[in-house]
PDB file of C-alpha atoms in Angstrom:
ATOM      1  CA  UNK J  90      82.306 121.504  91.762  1.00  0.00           C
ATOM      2  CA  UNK J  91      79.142 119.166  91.308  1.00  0.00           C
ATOM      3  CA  UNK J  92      81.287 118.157  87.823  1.00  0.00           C
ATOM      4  CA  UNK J  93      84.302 116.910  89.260  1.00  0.00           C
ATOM      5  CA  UNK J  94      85.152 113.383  88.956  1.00  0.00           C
ATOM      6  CA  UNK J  95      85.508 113.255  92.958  1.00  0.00           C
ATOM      7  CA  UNK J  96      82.016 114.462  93.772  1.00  0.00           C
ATOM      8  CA  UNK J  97      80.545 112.027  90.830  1.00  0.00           C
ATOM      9  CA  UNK J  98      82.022 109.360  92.129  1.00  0.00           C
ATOM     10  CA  UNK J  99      80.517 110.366  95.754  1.00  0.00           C
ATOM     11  CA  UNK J 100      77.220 110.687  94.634  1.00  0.00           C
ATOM     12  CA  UNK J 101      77.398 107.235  92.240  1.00  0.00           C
ATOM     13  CA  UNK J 102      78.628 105.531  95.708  1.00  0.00           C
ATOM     14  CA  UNK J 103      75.720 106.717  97.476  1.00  0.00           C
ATOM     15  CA  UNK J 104      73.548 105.609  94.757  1.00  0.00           C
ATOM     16  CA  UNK J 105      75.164 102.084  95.461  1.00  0.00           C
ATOM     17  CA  UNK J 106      74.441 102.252  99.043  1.00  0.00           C
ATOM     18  CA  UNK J 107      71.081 102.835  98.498  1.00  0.00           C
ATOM     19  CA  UNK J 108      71.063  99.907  95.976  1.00  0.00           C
ATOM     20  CA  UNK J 109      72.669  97.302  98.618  1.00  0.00           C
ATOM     21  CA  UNK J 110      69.810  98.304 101.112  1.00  0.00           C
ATOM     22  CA  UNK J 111      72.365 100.336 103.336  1.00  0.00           C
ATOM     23  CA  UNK J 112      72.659 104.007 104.319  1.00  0.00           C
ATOM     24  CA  UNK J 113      72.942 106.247 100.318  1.00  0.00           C
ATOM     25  CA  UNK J 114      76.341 108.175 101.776  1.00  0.00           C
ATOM     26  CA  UNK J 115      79.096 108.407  99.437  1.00  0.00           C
ATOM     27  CA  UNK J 116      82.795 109.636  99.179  1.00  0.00           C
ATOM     28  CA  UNK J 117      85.853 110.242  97.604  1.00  0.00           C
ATOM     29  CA  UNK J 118      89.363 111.223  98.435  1.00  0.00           C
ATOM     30  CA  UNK J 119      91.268 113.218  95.585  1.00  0.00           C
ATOM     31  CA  UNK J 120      94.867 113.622  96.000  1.00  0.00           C
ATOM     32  CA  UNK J 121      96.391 117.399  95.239  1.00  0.00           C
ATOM     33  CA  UNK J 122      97.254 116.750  91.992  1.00  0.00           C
ATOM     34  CA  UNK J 123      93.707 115.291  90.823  1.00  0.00           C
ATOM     35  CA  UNK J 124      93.642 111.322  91.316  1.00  0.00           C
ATOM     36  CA  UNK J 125      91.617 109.906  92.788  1.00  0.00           C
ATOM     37  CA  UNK J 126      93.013 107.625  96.221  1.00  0.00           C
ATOM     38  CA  UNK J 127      90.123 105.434  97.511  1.00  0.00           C
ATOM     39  CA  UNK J 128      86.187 106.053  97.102  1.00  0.00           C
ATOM     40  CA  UNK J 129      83.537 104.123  99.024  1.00  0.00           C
ATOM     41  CA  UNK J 130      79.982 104.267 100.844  1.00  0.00           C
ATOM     42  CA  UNK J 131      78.783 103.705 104.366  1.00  0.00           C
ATOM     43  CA  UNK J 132      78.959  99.830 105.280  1.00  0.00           C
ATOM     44  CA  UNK J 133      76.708  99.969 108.663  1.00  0.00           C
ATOM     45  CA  UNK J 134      74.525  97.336 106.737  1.00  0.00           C
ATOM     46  CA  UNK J 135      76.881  95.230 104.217  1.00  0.00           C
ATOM     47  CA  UNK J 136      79.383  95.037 106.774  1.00  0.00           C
ATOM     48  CA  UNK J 137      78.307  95.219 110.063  1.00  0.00           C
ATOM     49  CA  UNK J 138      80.341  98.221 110.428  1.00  0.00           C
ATOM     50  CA  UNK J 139      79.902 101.030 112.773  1.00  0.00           C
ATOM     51  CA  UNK J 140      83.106 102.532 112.069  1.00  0.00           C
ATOM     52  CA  UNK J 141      82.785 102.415 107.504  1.00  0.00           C
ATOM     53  CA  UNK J 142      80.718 105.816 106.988  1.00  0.00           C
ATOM     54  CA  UNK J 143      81.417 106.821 103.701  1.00  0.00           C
ATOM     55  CA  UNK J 144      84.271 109.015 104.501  1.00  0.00           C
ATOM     56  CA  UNK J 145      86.366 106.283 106.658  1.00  0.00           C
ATOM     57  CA  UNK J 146      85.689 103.767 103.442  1.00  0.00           C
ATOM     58  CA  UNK J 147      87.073 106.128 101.446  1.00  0.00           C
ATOM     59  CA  UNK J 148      90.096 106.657 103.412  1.00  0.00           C
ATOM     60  CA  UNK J 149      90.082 102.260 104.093  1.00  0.00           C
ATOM     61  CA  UNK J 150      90.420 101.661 100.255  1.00  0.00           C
ATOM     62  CA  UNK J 151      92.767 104.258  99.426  1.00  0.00           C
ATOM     63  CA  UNK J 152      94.982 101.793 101.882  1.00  0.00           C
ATOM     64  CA  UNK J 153      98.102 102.259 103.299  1.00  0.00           C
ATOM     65  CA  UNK J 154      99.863 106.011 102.587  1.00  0.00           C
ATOM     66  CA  UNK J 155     102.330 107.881 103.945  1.00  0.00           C
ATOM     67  CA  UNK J 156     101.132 111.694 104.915  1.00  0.00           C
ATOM     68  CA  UNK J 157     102.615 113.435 102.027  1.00  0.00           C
ATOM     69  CA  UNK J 158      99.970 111.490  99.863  1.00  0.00           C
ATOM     70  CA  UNK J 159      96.827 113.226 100.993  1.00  0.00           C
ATOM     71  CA  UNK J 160      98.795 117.167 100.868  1.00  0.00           C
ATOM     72  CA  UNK J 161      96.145 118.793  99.088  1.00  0.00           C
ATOM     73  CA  UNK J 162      93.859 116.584  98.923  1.00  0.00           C
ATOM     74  CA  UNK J 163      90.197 116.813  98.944  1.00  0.00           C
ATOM     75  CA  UNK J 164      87.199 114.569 100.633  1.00  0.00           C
ATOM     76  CA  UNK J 165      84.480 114.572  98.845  1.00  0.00           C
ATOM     77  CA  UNK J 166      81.126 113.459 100.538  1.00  0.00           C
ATOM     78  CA  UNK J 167      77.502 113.781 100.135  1.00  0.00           C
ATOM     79  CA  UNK J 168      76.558 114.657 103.388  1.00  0.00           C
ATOM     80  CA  UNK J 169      78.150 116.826 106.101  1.00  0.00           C
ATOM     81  CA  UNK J 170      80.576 114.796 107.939  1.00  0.00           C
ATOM     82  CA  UNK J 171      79.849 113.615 111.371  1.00  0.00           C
ATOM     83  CA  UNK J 172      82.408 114.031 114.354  1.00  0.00           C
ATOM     84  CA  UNK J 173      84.196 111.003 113.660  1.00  0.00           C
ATOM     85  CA  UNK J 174      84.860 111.472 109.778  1.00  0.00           C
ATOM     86  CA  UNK J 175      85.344 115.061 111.153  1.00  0.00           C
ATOM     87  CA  UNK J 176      87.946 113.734 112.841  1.00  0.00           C
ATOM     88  CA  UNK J 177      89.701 111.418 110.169  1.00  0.00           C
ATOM     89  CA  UNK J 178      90.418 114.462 107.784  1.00  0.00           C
ATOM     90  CA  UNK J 179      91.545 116.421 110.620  1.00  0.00           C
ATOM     91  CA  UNK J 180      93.903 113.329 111.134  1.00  0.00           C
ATOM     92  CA  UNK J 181      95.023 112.612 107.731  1.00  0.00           C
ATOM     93  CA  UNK J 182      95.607 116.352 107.336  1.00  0.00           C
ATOM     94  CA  UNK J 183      92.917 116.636 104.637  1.00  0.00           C
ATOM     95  CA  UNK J 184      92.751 120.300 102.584  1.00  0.00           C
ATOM     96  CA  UNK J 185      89.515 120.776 101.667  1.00  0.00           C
ATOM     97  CA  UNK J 186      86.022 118.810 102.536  1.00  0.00           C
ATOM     98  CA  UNK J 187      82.977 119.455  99.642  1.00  0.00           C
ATOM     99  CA  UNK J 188      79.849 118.248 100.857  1.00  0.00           C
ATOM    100  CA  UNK J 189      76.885 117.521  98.793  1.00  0.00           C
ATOM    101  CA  UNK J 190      74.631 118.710 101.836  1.00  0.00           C
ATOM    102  CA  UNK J 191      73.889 119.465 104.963  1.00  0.00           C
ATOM    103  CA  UNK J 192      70.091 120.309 105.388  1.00  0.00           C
ATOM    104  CA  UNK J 193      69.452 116.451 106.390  1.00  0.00           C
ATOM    105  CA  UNK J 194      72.414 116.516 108.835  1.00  0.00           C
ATOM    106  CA  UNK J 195      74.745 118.654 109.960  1.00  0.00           C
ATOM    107  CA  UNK J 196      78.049 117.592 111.077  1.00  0.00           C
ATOM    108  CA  UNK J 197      81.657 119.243 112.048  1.00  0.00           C
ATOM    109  CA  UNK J 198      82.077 121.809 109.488  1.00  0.00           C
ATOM    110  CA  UNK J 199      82.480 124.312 111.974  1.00  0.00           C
ATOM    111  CA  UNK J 200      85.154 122.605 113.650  1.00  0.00           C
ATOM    112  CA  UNK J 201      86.705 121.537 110.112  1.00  0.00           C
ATOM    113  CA  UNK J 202      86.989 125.198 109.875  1.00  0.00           C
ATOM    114  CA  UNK J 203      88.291 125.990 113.092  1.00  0.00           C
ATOM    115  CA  UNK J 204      91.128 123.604 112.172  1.00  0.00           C
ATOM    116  CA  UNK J 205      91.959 125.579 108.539  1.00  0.00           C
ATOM    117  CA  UNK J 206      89.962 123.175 106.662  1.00  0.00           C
ATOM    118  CA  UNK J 207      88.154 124.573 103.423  1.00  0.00           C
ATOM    119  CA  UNK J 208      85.083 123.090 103.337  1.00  0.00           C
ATOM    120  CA  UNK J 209      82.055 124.083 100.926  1.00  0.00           C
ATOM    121  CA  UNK J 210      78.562 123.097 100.549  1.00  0.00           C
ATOM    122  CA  UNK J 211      77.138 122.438  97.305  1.00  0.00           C
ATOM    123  CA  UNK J 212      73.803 121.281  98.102  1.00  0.00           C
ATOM    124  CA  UNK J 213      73.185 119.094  95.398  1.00  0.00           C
ATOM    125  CA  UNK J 214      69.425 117.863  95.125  1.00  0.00           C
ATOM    126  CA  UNK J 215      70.080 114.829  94.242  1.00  0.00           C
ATOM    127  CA  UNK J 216      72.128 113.982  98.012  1.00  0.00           C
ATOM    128  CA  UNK J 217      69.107 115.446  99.462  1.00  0.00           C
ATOM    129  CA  UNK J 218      66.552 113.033  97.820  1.00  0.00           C
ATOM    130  CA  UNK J 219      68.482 110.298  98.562  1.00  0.00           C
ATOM    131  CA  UNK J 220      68.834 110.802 102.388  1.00  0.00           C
ATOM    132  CA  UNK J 221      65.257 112.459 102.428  1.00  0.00           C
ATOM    133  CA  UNK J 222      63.703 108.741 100.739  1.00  0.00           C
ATOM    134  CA  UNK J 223      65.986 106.784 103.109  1.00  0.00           C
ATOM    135  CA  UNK J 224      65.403 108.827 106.403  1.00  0.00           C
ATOM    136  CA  UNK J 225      61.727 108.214 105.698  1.00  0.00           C
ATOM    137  CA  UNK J 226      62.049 104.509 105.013  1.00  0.00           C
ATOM    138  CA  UNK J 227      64.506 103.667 107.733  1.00  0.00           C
ATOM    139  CA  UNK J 228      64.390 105.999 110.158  1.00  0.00           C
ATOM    140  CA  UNK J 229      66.004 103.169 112.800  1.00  0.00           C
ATOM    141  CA  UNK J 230      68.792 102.563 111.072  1.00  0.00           C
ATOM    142  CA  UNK J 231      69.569 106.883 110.334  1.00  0.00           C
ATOM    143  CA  UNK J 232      69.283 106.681 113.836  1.00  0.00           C
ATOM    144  CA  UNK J 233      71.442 103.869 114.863  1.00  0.00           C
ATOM    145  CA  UNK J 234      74.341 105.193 112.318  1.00  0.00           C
ATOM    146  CA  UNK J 235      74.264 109.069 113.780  1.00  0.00           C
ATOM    147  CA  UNK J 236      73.952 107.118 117.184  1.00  0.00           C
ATOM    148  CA  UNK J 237      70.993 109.042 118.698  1.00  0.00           C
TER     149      UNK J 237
ATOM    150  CA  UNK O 299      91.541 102.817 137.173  1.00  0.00           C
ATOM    151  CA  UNK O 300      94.496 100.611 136.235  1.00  0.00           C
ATOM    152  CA  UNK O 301      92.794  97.384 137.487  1.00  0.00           C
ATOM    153  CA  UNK O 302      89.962  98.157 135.890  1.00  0.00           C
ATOM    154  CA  UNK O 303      89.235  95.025 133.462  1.00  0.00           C
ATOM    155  CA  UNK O 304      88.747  97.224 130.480  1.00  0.00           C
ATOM    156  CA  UNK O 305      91.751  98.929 131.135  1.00  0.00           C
ATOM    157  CA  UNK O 306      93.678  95.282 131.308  1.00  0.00           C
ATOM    158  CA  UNK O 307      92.391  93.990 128.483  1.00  0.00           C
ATOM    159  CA  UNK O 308      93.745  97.167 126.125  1.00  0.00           C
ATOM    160  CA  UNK O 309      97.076  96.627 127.307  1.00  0.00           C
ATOM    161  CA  UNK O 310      96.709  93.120 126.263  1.00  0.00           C
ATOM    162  CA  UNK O 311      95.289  94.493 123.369  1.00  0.00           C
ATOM    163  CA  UNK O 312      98.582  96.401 122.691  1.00  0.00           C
ATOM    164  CA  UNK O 313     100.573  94.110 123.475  1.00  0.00           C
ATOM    165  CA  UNK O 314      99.248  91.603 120.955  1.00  0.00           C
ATOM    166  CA  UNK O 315      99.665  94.495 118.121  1.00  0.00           C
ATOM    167  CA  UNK O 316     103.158  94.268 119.297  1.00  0.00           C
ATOM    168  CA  UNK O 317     103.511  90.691 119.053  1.00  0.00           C
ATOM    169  CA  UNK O 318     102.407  90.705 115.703  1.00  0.00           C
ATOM    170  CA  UNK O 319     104.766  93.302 114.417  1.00  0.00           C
ATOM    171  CA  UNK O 320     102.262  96.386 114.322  1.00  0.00           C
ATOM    172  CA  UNK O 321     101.526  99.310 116.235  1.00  0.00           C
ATOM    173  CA  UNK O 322     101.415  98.630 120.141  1.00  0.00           C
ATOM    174  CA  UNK O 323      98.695 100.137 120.699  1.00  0.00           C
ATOM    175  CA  UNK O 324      95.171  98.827 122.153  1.00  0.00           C
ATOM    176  CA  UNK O 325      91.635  99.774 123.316  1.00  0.00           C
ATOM    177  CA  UNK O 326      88.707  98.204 124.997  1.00  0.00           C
ATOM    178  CA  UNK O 327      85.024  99.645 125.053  1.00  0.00           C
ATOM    179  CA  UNK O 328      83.008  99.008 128.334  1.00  0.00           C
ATOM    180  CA  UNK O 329      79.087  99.925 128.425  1.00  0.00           C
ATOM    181  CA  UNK O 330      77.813 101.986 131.302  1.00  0.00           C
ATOM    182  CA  UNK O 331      76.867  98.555 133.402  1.00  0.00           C
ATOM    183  CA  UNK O 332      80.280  97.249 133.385  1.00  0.00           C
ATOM    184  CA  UNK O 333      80.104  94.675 130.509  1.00  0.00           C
ATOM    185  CA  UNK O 334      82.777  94.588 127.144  1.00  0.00           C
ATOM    186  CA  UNK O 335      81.521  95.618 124.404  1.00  0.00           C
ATOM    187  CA  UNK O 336      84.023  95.003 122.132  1.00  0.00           C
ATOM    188  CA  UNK O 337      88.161  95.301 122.098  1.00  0.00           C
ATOM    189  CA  UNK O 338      90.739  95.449 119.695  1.00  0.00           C
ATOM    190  CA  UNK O 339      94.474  96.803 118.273  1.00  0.00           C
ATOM    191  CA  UNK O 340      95.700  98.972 115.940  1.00  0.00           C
ATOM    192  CA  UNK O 341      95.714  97.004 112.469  1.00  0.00           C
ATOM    193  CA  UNK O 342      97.231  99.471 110.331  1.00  0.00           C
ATOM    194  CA  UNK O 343      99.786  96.386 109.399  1.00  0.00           C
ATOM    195  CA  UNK O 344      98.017  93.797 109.924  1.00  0.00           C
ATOM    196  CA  UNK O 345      94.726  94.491 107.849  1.00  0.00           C
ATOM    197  CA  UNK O 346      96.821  97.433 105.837  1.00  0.00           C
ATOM    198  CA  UNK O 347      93.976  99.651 107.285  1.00  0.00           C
ATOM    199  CA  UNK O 348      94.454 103.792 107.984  1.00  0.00           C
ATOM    200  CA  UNK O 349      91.086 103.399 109.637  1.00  0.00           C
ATOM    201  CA  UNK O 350      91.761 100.771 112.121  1.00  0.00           C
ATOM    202  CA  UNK O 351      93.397 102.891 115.084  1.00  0.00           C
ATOM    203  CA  UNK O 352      92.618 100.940 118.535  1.00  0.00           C
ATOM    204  CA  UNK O 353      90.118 102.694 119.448  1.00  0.00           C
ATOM    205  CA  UNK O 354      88.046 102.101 116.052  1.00  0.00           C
ATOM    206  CA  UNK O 355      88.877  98.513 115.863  1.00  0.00           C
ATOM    207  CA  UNK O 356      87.058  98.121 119.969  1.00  0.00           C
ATOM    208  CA  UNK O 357      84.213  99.894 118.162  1.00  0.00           C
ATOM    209  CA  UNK O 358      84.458  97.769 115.112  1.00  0.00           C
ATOM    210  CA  UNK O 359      84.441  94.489 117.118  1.00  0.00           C
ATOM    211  CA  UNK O 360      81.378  96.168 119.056  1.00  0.00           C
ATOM    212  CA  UNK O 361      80.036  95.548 116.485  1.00  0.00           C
ATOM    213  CA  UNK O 362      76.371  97.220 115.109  1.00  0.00           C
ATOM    214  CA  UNK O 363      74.652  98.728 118.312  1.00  0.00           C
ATOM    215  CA  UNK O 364      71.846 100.862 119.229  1.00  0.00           C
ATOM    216  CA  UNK O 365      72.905 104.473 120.605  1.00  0.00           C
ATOM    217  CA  UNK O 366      71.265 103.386 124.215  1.00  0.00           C
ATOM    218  CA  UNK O 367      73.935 100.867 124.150  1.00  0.00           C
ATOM    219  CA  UNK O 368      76.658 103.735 124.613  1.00  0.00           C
ATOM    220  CA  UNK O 369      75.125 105.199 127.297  1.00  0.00           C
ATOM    221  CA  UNK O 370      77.736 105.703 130.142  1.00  0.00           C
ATOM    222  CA  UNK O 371      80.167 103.814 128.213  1.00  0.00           C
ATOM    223  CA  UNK O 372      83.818 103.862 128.539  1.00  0.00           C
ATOM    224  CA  UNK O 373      86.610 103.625 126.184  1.00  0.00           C
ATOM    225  CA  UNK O 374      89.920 102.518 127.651  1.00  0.00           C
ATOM    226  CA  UNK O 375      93.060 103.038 125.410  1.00  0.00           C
ATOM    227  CA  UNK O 376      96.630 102.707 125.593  1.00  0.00           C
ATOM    228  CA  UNK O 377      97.489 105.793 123.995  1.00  0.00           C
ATOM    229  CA  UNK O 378      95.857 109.995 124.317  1.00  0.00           C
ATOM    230  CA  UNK O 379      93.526 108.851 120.862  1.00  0.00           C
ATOM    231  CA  UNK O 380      93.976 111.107 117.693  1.00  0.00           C
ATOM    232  CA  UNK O 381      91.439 113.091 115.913  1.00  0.00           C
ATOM    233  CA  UNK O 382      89.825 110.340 114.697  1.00  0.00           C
ATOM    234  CA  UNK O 383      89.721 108.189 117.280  1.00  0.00           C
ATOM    235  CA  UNK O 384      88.174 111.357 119.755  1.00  0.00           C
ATOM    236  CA  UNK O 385      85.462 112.292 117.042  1.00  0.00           C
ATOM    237  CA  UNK O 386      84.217 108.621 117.465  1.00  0.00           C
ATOM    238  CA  UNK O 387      84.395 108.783 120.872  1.00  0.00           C
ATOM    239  CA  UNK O 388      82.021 112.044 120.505  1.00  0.00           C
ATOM    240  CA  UNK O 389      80.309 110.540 117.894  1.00  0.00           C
ATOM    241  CA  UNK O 390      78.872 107.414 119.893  1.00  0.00           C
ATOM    242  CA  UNK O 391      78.445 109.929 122.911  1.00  0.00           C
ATOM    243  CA  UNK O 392      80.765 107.608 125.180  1.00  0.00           C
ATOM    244  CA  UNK O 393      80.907 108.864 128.222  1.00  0.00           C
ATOM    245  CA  UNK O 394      84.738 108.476 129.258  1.00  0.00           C
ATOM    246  CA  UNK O 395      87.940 108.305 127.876  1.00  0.00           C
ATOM    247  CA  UNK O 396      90.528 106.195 130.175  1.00  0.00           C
ATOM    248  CA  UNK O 397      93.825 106.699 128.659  1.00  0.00           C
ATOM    249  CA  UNK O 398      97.585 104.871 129.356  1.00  0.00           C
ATOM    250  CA  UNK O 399      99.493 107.653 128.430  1.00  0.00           C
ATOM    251  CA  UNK O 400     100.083 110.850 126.624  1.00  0.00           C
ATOM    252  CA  UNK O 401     103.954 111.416 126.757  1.00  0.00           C
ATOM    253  CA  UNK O 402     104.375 109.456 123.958  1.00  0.00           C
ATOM    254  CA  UNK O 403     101.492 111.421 122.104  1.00  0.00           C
ATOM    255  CA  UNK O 404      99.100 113.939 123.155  1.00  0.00           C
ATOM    256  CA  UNK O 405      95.391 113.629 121.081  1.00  0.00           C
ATOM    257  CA  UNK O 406      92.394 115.077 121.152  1.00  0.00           C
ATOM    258  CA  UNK O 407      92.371 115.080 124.958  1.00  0.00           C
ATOM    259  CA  UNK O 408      91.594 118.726 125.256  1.00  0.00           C
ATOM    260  CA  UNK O 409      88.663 118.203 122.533  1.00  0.00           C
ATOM    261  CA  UNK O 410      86.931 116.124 124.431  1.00  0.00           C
ATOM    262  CA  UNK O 411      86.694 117.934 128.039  1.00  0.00           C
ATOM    263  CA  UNK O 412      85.194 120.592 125.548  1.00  0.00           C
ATOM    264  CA  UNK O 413      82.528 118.465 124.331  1.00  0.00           C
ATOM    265  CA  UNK O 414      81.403 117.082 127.889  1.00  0.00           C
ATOM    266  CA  UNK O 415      83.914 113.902 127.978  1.00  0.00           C
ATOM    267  CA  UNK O 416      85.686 112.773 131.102  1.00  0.00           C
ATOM    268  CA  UNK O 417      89.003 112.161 130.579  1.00  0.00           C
ATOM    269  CA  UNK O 418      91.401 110.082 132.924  1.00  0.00           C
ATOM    270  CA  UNK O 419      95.132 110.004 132.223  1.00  0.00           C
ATOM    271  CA  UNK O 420      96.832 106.725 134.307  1.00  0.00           C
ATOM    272  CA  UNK O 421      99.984 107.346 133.199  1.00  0.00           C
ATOM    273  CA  UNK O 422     101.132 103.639 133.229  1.00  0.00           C
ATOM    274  CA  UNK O 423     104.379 102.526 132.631  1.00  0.00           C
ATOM    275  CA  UNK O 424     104.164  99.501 130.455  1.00  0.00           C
ATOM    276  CA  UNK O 425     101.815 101.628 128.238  1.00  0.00           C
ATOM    277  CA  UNK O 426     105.412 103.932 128.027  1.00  0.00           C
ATOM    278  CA  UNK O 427     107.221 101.514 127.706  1.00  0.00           C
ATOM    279  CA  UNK O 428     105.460  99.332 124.752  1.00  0.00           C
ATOM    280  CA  UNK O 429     105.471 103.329 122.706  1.00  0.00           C
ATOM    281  CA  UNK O 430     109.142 103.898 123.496  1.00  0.00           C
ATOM    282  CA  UNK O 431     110.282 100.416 121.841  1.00  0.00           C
ATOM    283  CA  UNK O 432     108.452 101.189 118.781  1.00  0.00           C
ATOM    284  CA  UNK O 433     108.870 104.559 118.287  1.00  0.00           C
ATOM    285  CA  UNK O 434     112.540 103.731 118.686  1.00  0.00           C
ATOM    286  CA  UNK O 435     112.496 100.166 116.510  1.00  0.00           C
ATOM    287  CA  UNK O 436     109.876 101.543 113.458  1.00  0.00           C
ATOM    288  CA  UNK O 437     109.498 105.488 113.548  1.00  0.00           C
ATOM    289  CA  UNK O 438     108.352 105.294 109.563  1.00  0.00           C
ATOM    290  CA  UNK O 439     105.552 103.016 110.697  1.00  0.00           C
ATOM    291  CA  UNK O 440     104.834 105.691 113.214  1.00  0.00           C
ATOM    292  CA  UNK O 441     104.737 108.948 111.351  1.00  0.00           C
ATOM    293  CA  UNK O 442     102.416 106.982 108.964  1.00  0.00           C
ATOM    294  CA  UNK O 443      99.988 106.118 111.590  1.00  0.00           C
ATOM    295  CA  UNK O 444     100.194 109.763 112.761  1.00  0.00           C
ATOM    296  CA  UNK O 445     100.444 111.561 109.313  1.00  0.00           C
ATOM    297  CA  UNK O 446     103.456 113.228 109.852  1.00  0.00           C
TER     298      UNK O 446
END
């Protein structure tokens, strides 16, 4: 799972986040037959944006689709999804959800399940040492993007 | 509820997505004091955006805010708000969901009494109305913004 090309490219948006001085969360949306749609990182910083976790970039630059485009497709995100990014792959009808980790946040995986969602954890150590550097080094701004 | 300025300004809000040829639909997010914090349309046509619901473009043009800032807040919306749109409602801990109508579409509405929200259905006509034309005129654009 940690080899796929959809949780690589999570992982190498993250990476970008934390290069652009924003918050290191990454993702990917892979369609059902393996392509991959739209990938992008949280944009609280670069744009302003408290609506562009990673997830919701994702799903912005894979553009305009109609439904049958994400049927069996996958999110791919390094960090357990919060409510609203809960929420998007609820919307879009998402099949699966692989997270890199969820030991520096937990988000809706129990609701992604209650709504027939697959969802599995890899914990990757590298997701966790990039949230665990940037959650000590900007603690306001974790805060501000989890809104608490 | 209906007089309510917030409430107003998301049916001009959906009315101006209708002007321009995109989804009618239109939101307005008012802090716990009374003030606007930000308001917006659906832009699914006009920025080509699966993100930007109604709902996410009022929290968009909020633009970056501390969580305090949310406290007691309202959001106002034409339309009963989809998965997506409720998890960010739950996700910035916003107190109250004010919605136009859910004949049209029922969302998340049941979601969100779960997890503590108020919820206020006016029932307005124009709101209806604006859904009916659309739904009628561009049912493709529709199902898209929908996923069905």
């Amino acid at each position: 799972m940690e080899q796929d090309p959809g949780f690589i490219a999570a992982v190498e948006e993250a990476k970008q986040g934390a290069a652009e001085g924003g918050v290191p969360i990454g993702a990917c949306l892979v369609s059902g037959d393996g392509k991959i749609l739209g990938r992008g990182h949280n944009m609280r910083v670069q744009k302003g944006s408290p609506v562009l976790h990673a997830e919701m970039s994702a799903l912005e630059n894979s553009g305009r689709l109609p439904a049958s485009a994400y049927e069996g497709a996958t999110m791919y995100t390094t960090l357990s999804p919060c409510d609203m990014c809960t929420g998007a792959c609820i919307l879009y009808k998402i099949k699966r959800v692989v997270i890199g980790e969820n030991q520096s946040f937990m988000g809706g995986e129990e609701y992604l399940l209650n709504r027939g969602k697959e969802v599995i954890v890899v914990d990757n150590q590298e997701c966790k040492d990039l949230m665990a550097k940037f959650m000590k080094e900007k603690p306001e701004l974790w805060n501000e993007d989890i809104a608490v």
